[in-house]
Each structure stands twice: as structure tokens, then as C-alpha cells.
Coordinates of C-alpha atoms in Angstrom, one line a residue:
X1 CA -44.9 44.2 12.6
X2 CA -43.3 43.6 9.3
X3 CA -40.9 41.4 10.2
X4 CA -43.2 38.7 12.2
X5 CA -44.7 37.1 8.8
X6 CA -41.2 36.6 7.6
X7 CA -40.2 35.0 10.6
X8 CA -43.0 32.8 10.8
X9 CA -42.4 31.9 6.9
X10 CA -38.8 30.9 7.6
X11 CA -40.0 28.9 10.6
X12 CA -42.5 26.8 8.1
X13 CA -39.6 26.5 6.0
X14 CA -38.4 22.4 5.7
X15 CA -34.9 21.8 6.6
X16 CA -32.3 21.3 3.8
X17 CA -29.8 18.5 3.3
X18 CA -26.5 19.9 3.9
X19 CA -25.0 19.0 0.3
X20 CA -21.2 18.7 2.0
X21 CA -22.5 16.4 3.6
X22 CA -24.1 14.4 0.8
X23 CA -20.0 14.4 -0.8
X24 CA -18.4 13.1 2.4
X25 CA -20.9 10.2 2.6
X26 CA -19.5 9.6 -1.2
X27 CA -15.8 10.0 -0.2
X28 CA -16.1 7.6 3.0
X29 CA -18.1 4.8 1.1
X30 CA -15.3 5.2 -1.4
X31 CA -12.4 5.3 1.1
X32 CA -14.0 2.0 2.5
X33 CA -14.8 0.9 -1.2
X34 CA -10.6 1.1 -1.7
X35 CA -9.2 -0.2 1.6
X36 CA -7.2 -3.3 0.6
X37 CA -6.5 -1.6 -2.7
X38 CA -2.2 -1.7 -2.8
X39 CA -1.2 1.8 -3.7
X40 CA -2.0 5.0 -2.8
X41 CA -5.6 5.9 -3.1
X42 CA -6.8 9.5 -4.5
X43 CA -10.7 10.4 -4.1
X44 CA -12.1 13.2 -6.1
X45 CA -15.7 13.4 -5.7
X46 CA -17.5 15.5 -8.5
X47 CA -19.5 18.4 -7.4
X48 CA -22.9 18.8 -6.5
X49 CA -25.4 21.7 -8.2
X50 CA -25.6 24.2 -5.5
X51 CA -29.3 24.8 -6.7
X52 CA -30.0 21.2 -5.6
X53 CA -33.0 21.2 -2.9
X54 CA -33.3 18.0 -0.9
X55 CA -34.7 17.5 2.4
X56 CA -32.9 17.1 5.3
X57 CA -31.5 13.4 5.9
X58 CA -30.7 11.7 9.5
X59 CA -28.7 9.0 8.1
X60 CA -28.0 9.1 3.7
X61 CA -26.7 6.1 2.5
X62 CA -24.3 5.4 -0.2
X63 CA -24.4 2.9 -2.9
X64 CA -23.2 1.1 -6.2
X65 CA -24.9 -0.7 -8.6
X66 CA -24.0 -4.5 -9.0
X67 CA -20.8 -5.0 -10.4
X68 CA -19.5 -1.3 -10.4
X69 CA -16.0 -0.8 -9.4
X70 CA -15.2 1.9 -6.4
X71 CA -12.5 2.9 -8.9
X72 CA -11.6 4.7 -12.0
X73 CA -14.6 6.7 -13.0
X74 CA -17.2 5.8 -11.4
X75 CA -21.4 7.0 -9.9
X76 CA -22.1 6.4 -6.7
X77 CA -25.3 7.2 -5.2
X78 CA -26.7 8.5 -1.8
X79 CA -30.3 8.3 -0.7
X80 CA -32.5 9.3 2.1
X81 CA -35.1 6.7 2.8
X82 CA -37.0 9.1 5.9
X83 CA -38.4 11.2 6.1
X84 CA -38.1 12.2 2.6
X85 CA -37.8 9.9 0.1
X86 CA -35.0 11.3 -2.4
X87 CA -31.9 9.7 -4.5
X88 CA -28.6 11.4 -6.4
X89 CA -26.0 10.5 -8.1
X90 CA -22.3 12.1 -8.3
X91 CA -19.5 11.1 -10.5
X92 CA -16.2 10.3 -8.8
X93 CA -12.6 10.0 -10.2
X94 CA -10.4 7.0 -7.8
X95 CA -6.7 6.5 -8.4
X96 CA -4.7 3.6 -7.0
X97 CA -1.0 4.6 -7.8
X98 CA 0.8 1.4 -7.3
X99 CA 3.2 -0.7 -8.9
X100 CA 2.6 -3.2 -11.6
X101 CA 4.2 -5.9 -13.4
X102 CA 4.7 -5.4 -16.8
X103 CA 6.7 -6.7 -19.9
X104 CA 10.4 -5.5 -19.7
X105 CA 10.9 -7.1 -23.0
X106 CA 8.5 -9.0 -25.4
X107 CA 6.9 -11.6 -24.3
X108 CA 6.4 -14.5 -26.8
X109 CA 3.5 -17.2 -26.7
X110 CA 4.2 -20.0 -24.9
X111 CA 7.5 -19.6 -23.7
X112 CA 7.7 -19.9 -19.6
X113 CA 8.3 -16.6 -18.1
X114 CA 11.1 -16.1 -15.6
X115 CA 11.8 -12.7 -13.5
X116 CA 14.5 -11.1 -16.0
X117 CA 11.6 -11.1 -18.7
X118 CA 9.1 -8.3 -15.8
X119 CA 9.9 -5.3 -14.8
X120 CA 7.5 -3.3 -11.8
X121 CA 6.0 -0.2 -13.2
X122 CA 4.6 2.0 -11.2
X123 CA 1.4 3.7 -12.3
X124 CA -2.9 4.4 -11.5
X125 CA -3.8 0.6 -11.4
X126 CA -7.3 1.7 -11.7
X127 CA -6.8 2.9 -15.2
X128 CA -5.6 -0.5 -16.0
X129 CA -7.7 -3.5 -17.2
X130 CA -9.0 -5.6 -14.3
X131 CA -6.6 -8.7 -12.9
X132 CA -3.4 -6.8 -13.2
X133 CA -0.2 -8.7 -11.4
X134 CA 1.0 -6.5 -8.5
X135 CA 3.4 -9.3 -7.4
X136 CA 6.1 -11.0 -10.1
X137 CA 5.8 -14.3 -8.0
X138 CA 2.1 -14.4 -9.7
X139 CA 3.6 -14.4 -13.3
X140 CA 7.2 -16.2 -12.7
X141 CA 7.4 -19.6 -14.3
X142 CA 3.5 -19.2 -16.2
X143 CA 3.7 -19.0 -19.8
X144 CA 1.8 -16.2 -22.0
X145 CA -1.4 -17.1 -23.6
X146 CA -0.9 -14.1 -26.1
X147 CA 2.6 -12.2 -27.6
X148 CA 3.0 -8.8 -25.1
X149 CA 4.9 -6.2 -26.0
X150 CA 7.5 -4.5 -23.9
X151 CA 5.3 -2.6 -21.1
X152 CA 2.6 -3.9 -21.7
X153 CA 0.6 -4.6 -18.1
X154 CA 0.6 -8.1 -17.2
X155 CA -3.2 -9.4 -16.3
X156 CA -3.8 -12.6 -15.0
X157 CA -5.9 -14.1 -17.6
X158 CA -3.0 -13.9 -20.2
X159 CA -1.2 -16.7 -18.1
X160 CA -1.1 -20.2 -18.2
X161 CA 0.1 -22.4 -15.7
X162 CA 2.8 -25.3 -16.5
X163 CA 0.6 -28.4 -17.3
X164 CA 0.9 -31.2 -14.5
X165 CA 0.3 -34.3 -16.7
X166 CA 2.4 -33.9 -19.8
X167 CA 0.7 -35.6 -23.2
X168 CA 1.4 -39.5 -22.9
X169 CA 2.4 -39.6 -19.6
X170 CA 1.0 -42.7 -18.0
X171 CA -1.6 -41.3 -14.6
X172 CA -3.1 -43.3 -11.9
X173 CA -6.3 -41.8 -11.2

């Protein structure tokens, strides 16, 4: 007789969102996220509050804001959009250990770049600043916009192409 109301209470009871779950929707949108990333990629999803209480989801969805990167540090968010409205957000740490090109001696402005000047590092890309050369082909014959020093990462935007027309060269346009 004592037992029936607390059977019927936990009957009445809502269904929970499984909160493993929630983190393995966050590790497979980040795993897709980091596909055609070169490296090895390393997911480690933050952990949720156990004291959390959402209601049970069919299908959560992740997400990004615009412009986030799936790497480095970086919030992603899952929500449920039926039956019950609800949204969360959980920190995640994605390294892409990979190799680099970087300075193997200093790099002077100007001066045309050839392969004895790069060395491949190998390193967490996504700790990097974006547009980081992963292939010496990209930086070979470019000149530096900017002085490097040795090691230093080289990133795309730092390189100039040779010009085509040279400075009173006649052109037929």
C-alpha cells in the first residue's frame, strides 16, 4: 500500500536527457567539424554538470556560431527543438598535431624564399594563427612581406608572390 503512490509518482515523472549523450553529439559534430584537417585530431569535450535537468531529446542537434572554428578552444552547442525546447553549451579543447612550415633561419623582407630557408615542424596547428603553410611548395619562390625569425610559423598572408609585370616593362593589354 505504501509503495503504489511512489510508483505512480515515478511514472508521472518526465524523461531525462541522457547527458552522455548530449557530449557524443558534441564529439561527432567536432569529428566531422575536423575531417579534412591534416594531422592528427584530438577531441576533448568539457564536462557537463551532473545536476543538469533537461528533457528528454529524439534528435539534439549541434551547432557553432558564425565564424567559430571546430578547433582550438572552442563552445559548441546542442539543442532540442521537441518536445522541449532547451539549449547548452560545453567547452571543447581540438588539437590537430601536424606538421608545419616554419623559418629554419631568418627570413628577411623581400628576399625570394627558396626550400633551404623552411624547415617542417611538427606541432598542434590549431594553436597556430589561421593560414599556416602545411606544404613548402606554398611558400617556395614567394618573398616575405615581414622579417621572421627562425621558427617562426609561416602563414600565408606574410607572402608575396613574384610580380608578373616588372616596373617599365612594356604590356599589351
Amino acid at each position: 500500500l505504501l509503495a503504489a503512490p511512489l510508483a505512480l509518482a515515478q511514472q508521472g515523472a518526465p524523461a531525462r536527457q541522457d547527458l552522455g549523450a548530449v557530449r557524443q553529439v558534441v564529439e561527432h559534430y567536432l569529428q566531422a567539424q575536423t575531417a579534412g584537417l591534416p594531422g592528427k585530431v584530438s577531441i576533448n569535450v568539457g564536462k557537463l554538470d551532473q545536476r543538469m535537468n533537461l528533457a528528454a531529446c529524439p534528435a539534439p542537434e549541434a551547432f557553432q556560431q558564425p565564424g567559430a572554428k571546430a578547433w582550438g578552444k572552442t563552445t559548441v552547442g546542442v539543442r532540442c527543438s521537441a518536445p522541449t525546447v532547451w539549449t547548452v553549451y560545453i567547452q571543447a579543447q581540438v588539437s590537430v598535431v601536424g606538421e608545419y612550415v616554419a623559418a629554419a633561419v631568418p627570413l628577411v623582407q623581400g628576399k625570394e624564399i627558396d626550400s633551404s630557408q623552411l624547415a617542417m615542424v611538427k606541432g598542434d596547428i590549431a594553436a597556430l594563427p589561421n593560414g599556416v603553410l602545411t606544404d613548402m611548395a606554398q611558400a617556395v619562390g614567394r618573398s616575405s612581406t615581414v622579417s621572421l625569425p627562425s621558427g617562426a610559423p609561416i602563414r600565408a598572408d606574410l607572402l608575396r608572390s613574384k610580380p608578373v609585370v616588372q616596373q617599365g616593362q612594356a604590356v599589351r593589354v
